[in-house]
Coordinates of C-alpha atoms in Angstrom, one line a residue:
M478 CA -31.4 -17.5 -43.0
T479 CA -31.5 -21.1 -41.7
L480 CA -32.0 -23.9 -44.3
T481 CA -34.7 -26.3 -43.1
V482 CA -36.0 -29.7 -44.2
R483 CA -39.2 -27.9 -45.4
D484 CA -37.0 -25.7 -47.6
I485 CA -35.2 -28.6 -49.3
L486 CA -38.6 -30.3 -50.1
D487 CA -39.1 -27.3 -52.6
F488 CA -35.9 -28.2 -54.5
E489 CA -36.4 -29.3 -58.1
S490 CA -34.3 -32.4 -57.3
L491 CA -37.0 -33.4 -54.8
Y492 CA -40.0 -32.4 -56.8
E493 CA -41.5 -35.9 -57.0
S494 CA -40.6 -36.8 -53.4
E495 CA -43.1 -37.9 -50.8
L496 CA -43.1 -37.1 -47.1
I497 CA -43.8 -40.4 -45.3
A498 CA -43.2 -39.6 -41.6
G499 CA -41.8 -37.1 -39.2
M500 CA -44.0 -34.1 -40.2
K501 CA -43.3 -32.4 -36.9
G502 CA -39.6 -32.1 -37.7
L503 CA -39.9 -30.1 -40.9
Q504 CA -38.3 -27.0 -39.2
K505 CA -35.1 -28.9 -38.4
E506 CA -32.0 -27.1 -39.6
V507 CA -30.0 -28.6 -42.5
T508 CA -26.2 -28.2 -42.3
G509 CA -25.1 -31.0 -44.6
I510 CA -25.9 -34.1 -46.6
M511 CA -24.3 -37.6 -47.1
V512 CA -25.0 -41.2 -48.2
M513 CA -25.6 -43.6 -45.3
E514 CA -23.7 -46.8 -45.7
A515 CA -23.7 -48.3 -42.1
P516 CA -25.9 -48.2 -39.0
D517 CA -23.1 -46.9 -36.7
I518 CA -24.6 -43.4 -36.8
E519 CA -22.7 -42.3 -33.7
A520 CA -19.4 -42.6 -35.6
W521 CA -20.3 -40.5 -38.6
G522 CA -23.5 -38.6 -37.9
N523 CA -23.5 -34.8 -37.3
F524 CA -26.1 -32.2 -36.2
G525 CA -28.3 -31.0 -39.1
Q526 CA -27.2 -33.8 -41.5
V527 CA -29.6 -35.2 -44.1
C528 CA -29.0 -38.9 -44.7
L529 CA -29.5 -40.5 -48.2
T530 CA -30.2 -44.3 -47.9
S531 CA -31.8 -47.3 -49.5
F532 CA -32.3 -48.7 -46.0
F533 CA -30.3 -51.7 -47.1
A534 CA -27.8 -51.0 -44.2
L535 CA -30.7 -51.1 -41.7
E536 CA -32.6 -54.1 -43.2
N537 CA -31.2 -56.7 -40.7
L538 CA -31.7 -54.7 -37.5
S539 CA -34.0 -56.1 -34.9
L540 CA -36.9 -54.0 -33.5
T541 CA -34.8 -53.2 -30.5
E542 CA -31.7 -52.2 -32.6
T543 CA -33.9 -50.1 -34.9
K544 CA -35.3 -48.2 -31.9
K545 CA -31.8 -47.5 -30.5
F546 CA -30.6 -46.4 -34.0
F547 CA -33.4 -43.7 -34.2
I548 CA -32.9 -42.6 -30.6
K549 CA -29.2 -42.0 -31.4
A550 CA -30.1 -40.2 -34.6
N551 CA -32.5 -37.9 -32.7
T552 CA -29.9 -37.3 -30.0
I553 CA -27.2 -36.3 -32.6
G554 CA -29.7 -34.0 -34.4
I555 CA -30.0 -35.8 -37.7
A556 CA -32.3 -33.5 -39.8
A557 CA -34.0 -36.1 -42.1
F558 CA -33.7 -39.4 -43.9
I559 CA -34.2 -39.5 -47.7
V560 CA -34.9 -43.1 -48.9
K561 CA -34.8 -44.6 -52.4
L562 CA -36.5 -48.0 -52.8
D563 CA -34.8 -50.3 -55.4
R564 CA -34.5 -54.0 -56.2
L565 CA -32.9 -54.7 -52.8
V566 CA -35.4 -53.0 -50.6
K567 CA -39.0 -52.9 -51.9
K568 CA -40.9 -51.4 -49.0
I569 CA -40.2 -49.2 -46.0
P570 CA -40.8 -51.2 -42.9
A571 CA -43.7 -50.0 -40.7
H572 CA -41.6 -49.8 -37.6
F573 CA -39.1 -47.5 -39.4
I574 CA -42.0 -45.1 -40.1
E575 CA -43.2 -45.4 -36.5
E576 CA -39.7 -44.5 -35.1
C577 CA -39.4 -41.5 -37.4
N578 CA -42.7 -40.2 -36.2
V579 CA -41.8 -40.8 -32.5
N580 CA -38.5 -39.0 -32.9
Q581 CA -39.9 -36.3 -35.2
I582 CA -37.3 -37.0 -37.9
P583 CA -38.7 -36.4 -41.4
L584 CA -38.7 -39.5 -43.7
I585 CA -38.7 -38.6 -47.4
K586 CA -39.3 -41.2 -50.1
I587 CA -37.9 -40.4 -53.6
Q588 CA -38.4 -42.1 -56.9
K589 CA -36.1 -44.8 -58.1
E590 CA -35.0 -42.6 -61.0
T591 CA -34.0 -39.6 -58.8
R592 CA -30.2 -39.3 -58.7
Y593 CA -28.4 -38.8 -55.4
E594 CA -26.0 -36.5 -57.1
A595 CA -28.7 -34.0 -58.0
I596 CA -30.0 -33.9 -54.4
I597 CA -26.5 -33.5 -52.9
L598 CA -25.6 -30.8 -55.4
S599 CA -28.7 -28.7 -54.8
V600 CA -28.4 -29.0 -51.0
M601 CA -24.6 -28.2 -50.9
E602 CA -25.0 -25.4 -53.4
T603 CA -27.6 -23.7 -51.2
L604 CA -25.5 -24.2 -48.1
I605 CA -22.4 -22.7 -49.8
N606 CA -24.4 -19.7 -51.0
K607 CA -26.0 -19.3 -47.6
N608 CA -22.6 -19.4 -45.9
K609 CA -21.3 -16.8 -48.3
V610 CA -24.2 -14.5 -47.5
L611 CA -23.5 -15.1 -43.8
L612 CA -19.9 -14.4 -44.2
D613 CA -20.6 -11.2 -46.1
R614 CA -23.0 -10.0 -43.4
Y615 CA -20.6 -11.0 -40.7
Y616 CA -17.9 -8.9 -42.4
M617 CA -20.2 -6.0 -42.7
I618 CA -21.3 -6.1 -39.0
S619 CA -17.8 -6.6 -37.8
N620 CA -16.7 -3.6 -39.8
Q621 CA -19.4 -1.4 -38.2
F622 CA -18.4 -2.4 -34.7
T623 CA -14.7 -2.0 -35.4
N624 CA -15.2 1.5 -36.8
M625 CA -17.3 2.4 -33.8
A626 CA -14.7 1.1 -31.4
L627 CA -12.2 3.5 -32.9
R628 CA -14.4 6.4 -31.9
E629 CA -14.4 5.3 -28.2
P630 CA -18.1 4.7 -27.9
R631 CA -20.3 4.9 -24.8
L632 CA -22.3 1.8 -23.8
K633 CA -25.5 3.3 -25.2
D634 CA -23.8 3.9 -28.6
I635 CA -23.0 0.2 -28.8
L636 CA -26.6 -0.8 -27.9
A637 CA -28.0 1.8 -30.3
L638 CA -26.1 0.1 -33.2
L639 CA -27.4 -3.3 -32.1
E640 CA -31.0 -1.9 -32.3
D641 CA -30.3 -0.8 -35.9
L642 CA -29.2 -4.3 -36.8
I643 CA -31.9 -6.4 -35.3
P644 CA -35.8 -6.1 -35.2
N645 CA -36.2 -6.4 -31.5
P646 CA -35.7 -3.9 -28.6
V647 CA -32.9 -4.4 -26.1
S648 CA -32.1 -3.5 -22.5
L649 CA -28.9 -3.6 -20.4
F650 CA -28.9 -4.5 -16.7
K651 CA -26.3 -3.8 -14.1
N652 CA -26.7 -5.9 -10.9
N653 CA -30.4 -6.5 -11.7
S654 CA -31.0 -2.8 -12.2
I655 CA -31.8 -1.4 -15.7
I656 CA -29.2 1.1 -17.0
Y657 CA -30.3 1.2 -20.7
R658 CA -33.8 0.9 -22.0
S659 CA -34.7 0.6 -25.7
I660 CA -36.1 3.8 -27.2
N661 CA -38.4 1.6 -29.3
L662 CA -40.5 0.4 -26.4
E663 CA -41.1 1.3 -22.8
L664 CA -40.2 -1.9 -21.0
G665 CA -40.8 -2.0 -17.3
D666 CA -40.3 -4.7 -14.7
F667 CA -40.8 -8.3 -15.9
H668 CA -41.2 -11.6 -14.2
V669 CA -39.3 -14.6 -15.4
S670 CA -41.4 -17.8 -15.4
K671 CA -39.0 -20.1 -17.2
S672 CA -35.4 -20.0 -18.3
T673 CA -33.5 -22.4 -20.5
K674 CA -29.8 -22.5 -21.4
L675 CA -29.3 -22.5 -25.2
A676 CA -26.8 -24.9 -26.7
K677 CA -23.8 -23.3 -28.2
K678 CA -23.7 -23.1 -32.0
R679 CA -20.7 -22.7 -34.3
Y680 CA -21.3 -18.9 -34.4
T681 CA -21.8 -18.3 -30.7
N682 CA -19.1 -17.8 -28.1
F683 CA -21.1 -16.6 -25.1
E684 CA -23.6 -18.2 -22.8
Y685 CA -27.3 -17.5 -23.7
Q686 CA -30.5 -18.1 -21.8
R687 CA -34.0 -18.0 -23.4
Q688 CA -36.5 -16.7 -20.8
V689 CA -40.3 -16.7 -20.8
V690 CA -41.4 -13.5 -19.1
S691 CA -44.4 -11.3 -18.6
H692 CA -44.1 -7.5 -18.7
T693 CA -46.0 -5.5 -16.1
D694 CA -46.0 -2.5 -18.5
L695 CA -47.7 -4.5 -21.3
T696 CA -50.3 -7.2 -20.8
A697 CA -50.5 -10.5 -19.0
Q698 CA -49.3 -12.1 -22.2
H699 CA -46.0 -13.9 -22.0
Y700 CA -43.0 -13.0 -24.2
S701 CA -39.7 -14.5 -25.0
Q702 CA -36.3 -13.0 -24.1
L703 CA -32.7 -13.8 -25.0
S704 CA -30.4 -13.1 -22.1
V705 CA -26.6 -13.0 -22.1
E706 CA -24.2 -12.1 -19.3
I707 CA -21.3 -9.7 -20.3
P708 CA -18.0 -11.2 -19.1
S709 CA -16.3 -8.4 -17.0
L710 CA -14.0 -7.9 -14.1
G711 CA -14.9 -6.6 -10.7
T712 CA -18.1 -7.3 -8.7
D713 CA -20.6 -5.8 -11.0
V714 CA -22.7 -8.1 -13.2
Y715 CA -23.9 -6.9 -16.6
R716 CA -26.6 -8.6 -18.6
L717 CA -27.9 -7.9 -22.1
I718 CA -31.6 -8.6 -22.8
I719 CA -33.0 -9.0 -26.3
H720 CA -36.8 -8.6 -26.0
E721 CA -38.2 -11.0 -28.6
L722 CA -41.4 -9.1 -29.0
N723 CA -41.4 -9.0 -32.8
Q724 CA -39.7 -12.2 -33.8
K725 CA -37.3 -14.9 -32.5
T726 CA -33.6 -14.2 -32.8
T727 CA -32.2 -15.4 -36.1
E728 CA -28.8 -16.6 -37.1
D729 CA -28.2 -13.1 -38.6
D730 CA -29.2 -11.5 -35.4
F731 CA -26.8 -13.6 -33.4
M732 CA -23.9 -12.2 -35.5
A733 CA -24.9 -8.6 -34.4
I734 CA -25.4 -9.7 -30.8
E735 CA -22.1 -11.5 -30.6
N736 CA -20.3 -8.4 -31.8
T737 CA -22.3 -6.3 -29.4
V738 CA -21.3 -8.5 -26.4
S739 CA -17.6 -8.4 -27.4
S740 CA -17.8 -4.6 -27.8
L741 CA -19.5 -4.1 -24.4
Q742 CA -17.0 -6.4 -22.8
M743 CA -14.1 -4.4 -24.2
E744 CA -15.7 -1.1 -23.0
L745 CA -16.4 -2.5 -19.5
L746 CA -12.8 -3.8 -19.2
K747 CA -11.5 -0.4 -20.2
K748 CA -13.8 1.2 -17.7
Y749 CA -12.7 -1.2 -14.9
A750 CA -9.0 -0.6 -15.7
L751 CA -9.5 3.2 -15.5
Q752 CA -11.4 2.8 -12.2
Q753 CA -8.7 0.7 -10.7
Q754 CA -6.0 3.2 -11.8
N755 CA -8.0 6.1 -10.3
L756 CA -8.6 4.0 -7.1
S757 CA -5.0 3.2 -6.8
H758 CA -4.1 6.9 -7.1
L759 CA -6.8 7.8 -4.6
N760 CA -5.5 5.2 -2.1
E761 CA -1.9 6.6 -2.4
I762 CA -3.2 10.1 -1.7
I763 CA -5.2 9.0 1.4
N764 CA -2.1 7.0 2.6
D765 CA 0.0 10.1 2.2
L766 CA -2.4 12.0 4.5
I767 CA -2.9 9.4 7.2
Y768 CA 0.9 8.7 7.4
A769 CA 1.8 12.3 7.1
R770 CA 3.9 11.7 4.0
Y771 CA 4.0 15.4 3.0
Q772 CA 6.9 17.7 3.4
T773 CA 5.4 21.2 3.0
E774 CA 2.1 23.0 3.5
E775 CA 1.8 23.2 -0.3
E776 CA 1.8 19.4 -0.5
L777 CA -0.7 19.1 2.2
A778 CA -3.0 21.7 0.5
E779 CA -2.8 19.7 -2.8
I780 CA -3.8 16.5 -1.0
L781 CA -6.7 18.1 0.7
H782 CA -7.8 19.7 -2.5
F783 CA -7.7 16.3 -4.3
L784 CA -9.8 14.7 -1.5
N785 CA -12.2 17.6 -1.2
L786 CA -11.1 18.1 2.4
S787 CA -10.3 21.2 4.4
K788 CA -8.0 22.2 7.2
K789 CA -11.1 23.1 9.2
D790 CA -12.6 19.6 9.0
N791 CA -12.9 17.5 12.1
I792 CA -12.4 13.9 11.3
H793 CA -12.9 10.5 12.9
L794 CA -10.8 7.7 11.4
V795 CA -12.5 4.3 11.3
I796 CA -10.8 1.0 10.4
F797 CA -12.9 -2.0 9.5
D798 CA -10.7 -5.1 10.0
L799 CA -11.7 -8.2 8.1
S800 CA -8.7 -10.3 9.1
V801 CA -10.3 -12.0 12.1
E802 CA -9.6 -15.7 12.3
S803 CA -13.3 -16.7 12.2
N804 CA -13.6 -15.8 8.6
R805 CA -13.2 -19.2 6.9
K806 CA -11.6 -18.0 3.8
K807 CA -9.1 -15.2 3.3
V808 CA -10.9 -12.1 2.3
K809 CA -10.1 -11.2 -1.3
R810 CA -9.6 -7.6 -2.5
E811 CA -12.8 -7.7 -4.6
D812 CA -14.7 -8.9 -1.5
S813 CA -13.4 -5.9 0.4
E814 CA -14.3 -3.6 -2.4
S815 CA -17.9 -5.0 -2.4
I816 CA -18.1 -4.5 1.3
L817 CA -16.8 -1.0 1.0
N818 CA -19.4 -0.1 -1.6
T819 CA -22.2 -1.4 0.6
L820 CA -20.8 0.2 3.8
S821 CA -20.5 3.5 2.0
N822 CA -24.2 3.6 1.4
Y823 CA -24.9 3.4 5.1
I824 CA -22.2 6.0 5.9
S825 CA -23.5 8.4 3.3
I826 CA -27.0 8.4 5.0
R827 CA -25.5 10.0 8.1
W828 CA -22.4 11.9 6.9
S829 CA -22.2 13.6 3.5
K830 CA -18.4 14.2 3.5
F831 CA -16.0 11.2 3.8
V832 CA -13.3 9.4 1.9
S833 CA -12.4 5.7 2.0
L834 CA -9.9 3.2 0.8
V835 CA -9.3 -0.6 0.7
K836 CA -6.0 -1.7 2.2
K837 CA -5.5 -5.5 1.9
D838 CA -8.1 -6.8 4.4
K839 CA -8.9 -3.5 6.0
I840 CA -11.3 -0.7 5.0
I841 CA -10.5 2.8 6.2
F842 CA -13.0 5.7 6.4
L843 CA -12.1 9.3 7.1
I844 CA -15.5 10.8 8.1
C845 CA -15.9 14.6 8.5
N846 CA -18.5 15.4 11.3
S847 CA -19.3 17.7 14.1
D848 CA -20.2 15.0 16.7
N849 CA -18.3 14.5 19.9
D850 CA -16.4 11.2 20.3
Q851 CA -19.2 9.4 22.1
G852 CA -21.9 10.7 19.7
F853 CA -19.9 9.6 16.7
S854 CA -19.3 6.2 18.2
E855 CA -23.0 5.7 18.8
K856 CA -23.9 6.7 15.2
I857 CA -21.2 4.6 13.5
T858 CA -22.4 1.6 15.6
V859 CA -25.9 2.1 14.3
A860 CA -24.6 2.3 10.7
I861 CA -22.5 -0.9 11.2
N862 CA -25.4 -2.8 12.7
S863 CA -27.7 -1.8 9.8
F864 CA -25.0 -3.2 7.4
T865 CA -24.6 -6.5 9.3
S866 CA -28.3 -7.0 9.4
L867 CA -28.2 -7.7 5.7
S868 CA -28.4 -11.5 5.2
Y869 CA -25.5 -11.5 2.8
Y870 CA -23.1 -10.1 5.4
S871 CA -24.7 -11.5 8.6
Q872 CA -22.0 -14.2 8.9
L873 CA -19.1 -11.8 8.3
S874 CA -16.6 -11.5 11.2
F875 CA -14.8 -8.2 11.8
N876 CA -13.4 -5.7 14.3
I877 CA -13.7 -2.0 14.2
G878 CA -11.4 0.6 15.7
I879 CA -12.5 4.3 16.0
S880 CA -10.1 7.1 16.6
N881 CA -10.6 10.3 18.7
K882 CA -11.8 13.3 16.7
S883 CA -8.8 14.8 14.8
N884 CA -7.9 17.6 12.5
V885 CA -6.3 16.8 9.2
T886 CA -2.7 17.4 10.4
D887 CA -3.0 14.9 13.2
L888 CA -4.6 12.0 11.2
H889 CA -1.4 10.0 11.5
L890 CA -2.0 9.9 15.3
A891 CA -5.7 9.0 14.7
N892 CA -4.5 6.2 12.4
K893 CA -2.2 4.9 15.1
Q894 CA -5.1 5.0 17.6
A895 CA -7.4 2.9 15.4
N896 CA -4.7 0.4 14.6
N897 CA -3.7 0.0 18.2
I898 CA -7.4 -0.8 19.1
L899 CA -7.4 -3.5 16.4
K900 CA -4.1 -4.9 17.6
I901 CA -5.5 -5.3 21.1
L902 CA -8.7 -7.0 19.8
K903 CA -6.6 -9.3 17.7
L904 CA -4.2 -10.2 20.6
T905 CA -7.2 -11.0 22.8
G906 CA -8.9 -13.1 20.1
Q907 CA -12.1 -11.0 20.0
K908 CA -14.4 -10.5 17.1
N909 CA -17.3 -8.3 16.0
K910 CA -16.2 -5.6 18.4
I911 CA -16.7 -1.9 17.7
V912 CA -14.3 0.0 20.0
S913 CA -13.4 3.7 20.2
Y914 CA -10.2 5.0 21.6
K915 CA -12.1 6.7 24.4
D916 CA -13.5 3.3 25.4
L917 CA -10.0 2.2 26.3
G918 CA -10.0 4.5 29.3
I919 CA -6.8 4.2 31.4
F920 CA -5.3 1.8 28.8
Q921 CA -4.7 4.7 26.5
L922 CA -1.7 5.5 28.6
F923 CA -0.2 2.1 28.0
L924 CA -0.8 2.3 24.3
E925 CA 1.5 5.3 24.0
T926 CA 4.4 2.9 24.4
N927 CA 6.3 2.0 21.2
N928 CA 6.5 -1.7 22.2
I929 CA 3.3 -3.2 23.5
D930 CA 5.2 -6.1 25.1
E931 CA 6.8 -3.6 27.5
L932 CA 3.5 -3.4 29.2
I933 CA 4.4 -6.5 31.1
K934 CA 6.3 -4.4 33.6
F935 CA 3.0 -2.9 34.8
V936 CA 1.6 -6.3 35.8
P937 CA 2.2 -7.2 39.5
E938 CA 4.8 -9.9 39.8
K939 CA 2.6 -12.3 41.8
I940 CA -0.1 -12.1 39.1
L941 CA 2.4 -12.7 36.4
E942 CA 3.7 -15.8 38.1
I943 CA 0.2 -17.2 38.5
Q944 CA -0.5 -16.5 34.8
K945 CA 2.5 -18.7 33.8
T946 CA 1.5 -21.6 35.9
K947 CA -2.3 -21.4 36.7
P948 CA -3.9 -19.0 34.2
E949 CA -7.4 -20.3 35.0
L950 CA -7.0 -18.8 38.5
N951 CA -6.3 -15.3 37.0
K952 CA -9.3 -15.7 34.8
T953 CA -11.5 -16.5 37.8
L954 CA -10.0 -13.5 39.7
R955 CA -10.8 -11.2 36.8
V956 CA -14.5 -12.3 36.7
F957 CA -14.7 -12.3 40.5
L958 CA -13.6 -8.6 40.7
D959 CA -15.9 -7.7 37.7
H960 CA -18.9 -9.1 39.6
N961 CA -18.1 -7.3 42.9
Q962 CA -16.6 -10.4 44.5
N963 CA -19.8 -12.4 44.2
F964 CA -19.2 -16.1 44.0
K965 CA -22.6 -17.1 42.6
T966 CA -22.4 -14.7 39.5
T967 CA -18.7 -15.6 39.0
A968 CA -19.6 -19.3 38.8
E969 CA -22.5 -18.6 36.4
E970 CA -20.3 -16.7 34.0
L971 CA -17.5 -19.4 34.1
F972 CA -20.0 -22.3 34.0
I973 CA -18.5 -23.8 37.2
H974 CA -19.9 -24.6 40.6
P975 CA -19.9 -21.8 43.2
K976 CA -17.8 -24.0 45.5
T977 CA -15.2 -24.3 42.7
A978 CA -15.1 -20.5 42.3
K979 CA -14.6 -20.1 46.1
Y980 CA -11.9 -22.8 46.1
R981 CA -10.0 -21.0 43.3
I982 CA -10.2 -17.6 45.1
E983 CA -9.0 -19.1 48.3
R984 CA -6.0 -20.6 46.4
L985 CA -5.2 -17.2 45.0
I986 CA -5.3 -15.6 48.4
K987 CA -2.8 -18.2 49.6
L988 CA -0.5 -18.0 46.5
A989 CA -0.5 -14.3 45.9
N990 CA -1.3 -13.0 49.4
I991 CA -4.1 -10.8 48.1
N992 CA -5.8 -8.5 50.5
F993 CA -9.4 -7.9 49.2
E994 CA -9.8 -5.1 51.8
N995 CA -7.1 -3.0 50.2
P996 CA -8.6 -0.9 47.2
E997 CA -5.2 0.3 46.0
E998 CA -4.0 -3.3 45.7
L999 CA -7.1 -4.4 43.9
L1000 CA -6.8 -1.5 41.4
Q1001 CA -3.2 -2.6 40.6
I1002 CA -4.4 -6.2 40.2
N1003 CA -7.3 -5.1 38.0
I1004 CA -5.1 -3.2 35.7
G1005 CA -2.6 -6.0 35.6
L1006 CA -5.3 -8.6 34.7
R1007 CA -6.5 -6.4 31.8
L1008 CA -3.0 -5.9 30.5
L1009 CA -2.5 -9.6 30.4
E1010 CA -5.3 -9.9 27.8
F1011 CA -3.2 -8.2 25.1
I1012 CA 0.5 -8.9 25.8
D1013 CA 2.5 -12.0 25.2
T1014 CA 2.8 -13.7 28.5
T1015 CA 5.1 -16.4 27.2
L1016 CA 8.1 -13.9 27.4

């Protein structure tokens, strides 16, 4: 229980005392007492301190200096002033009384015969006894939580113990969704109208907010809550709420709450470590499957059993690449895991059977389905668009590669297909593209080469020479062919004048001797221009 100024007025040593000013500050906490000898209160004052004085040290202060002194005292948190008048100071100045009222600091006058020693002894004895009681209670509470920790408790076991120790109901939230509700009261949604950060005290280690809320399940009346975030790893945010429906949280209650938060933190850290261990093992198993790192049919059967897959499953492998250059900061693993969790929700709406993993800045899905390649590509595009419509991910840059449908024994080939798509997109500097292997058309033939740079041999020599010296001409030619040799639409896409487009084509005809009437020649040029987009032409 907190010792207040009102409490010390009941001490026998202050029996004949008189409260002169600062009546509104009687609930101030008392943490110590001392004799004031000088006005430099910022040098020796402490929160909750009661100051014994004859006011002789303040007698020569001007009105301005007196005002500053009491402002400092209020800022520090001085609990009260006890003044004894004697032969040096006969009367408490009126402006002293006024400042005590303004700053709500109780001013207590004692008789000349009252001994300072008696007051100091009674205050310190009470504080020492109070601290002993607090220490005993802390030891008792700490023992209860320690014994419970040895039994490997669930989160609700920890919260149930807290409810036995404090008079108010509690709730636990995960990412703003309630996961534990007090059995003492049905608490529904609430609206926070005000939130104030509490100053840390000597017995608190965590950050607390006091919130004024209204519960929709109760009445329109406002209630007070104590809210504290549980420090944890990962992307999930846990918050403990103390519903102060019965009484405000006391110093004793804080002891129980502090132990509860520490216990919850420990359990959440254990839970996170176990999840990461399981996730790491799962990722290894999936990697063994998509890289064909199994030697026998028995090993493959074990992998499929662990992943709840079957040899009969038809699977599309989808790689979500977050390493595109337009992402300002390097994507962290926890960011990728958060994206995976959100993406999985959209995947699960359409397909019930899939596995996934995070690999650096890539997210890989193995999705079991009965769709053909085109149908699957359309469905996954709808799922991705739904995901990117969320405001939180609307600025995210990515590329997506989708393999052909594969059986489980050919997933290593599907993995290669999806990665080759991403390699092409990266080399061409594209972003926010969703490309399936079937979309590549004839370029699938070129991707079968082990060295993508060997593709340069399929580019006509005259086009390759122009690329090295006048790449803007090749770009114009590509757009010109894409628009059925129309100068106007070519100019519009390139943001140039039609005359400029015509001039460039005429130069190409002269430099490369291109015959636009020969369809076979145009086909070779078209293929060569597209290959130039994803090979290193500096070789």
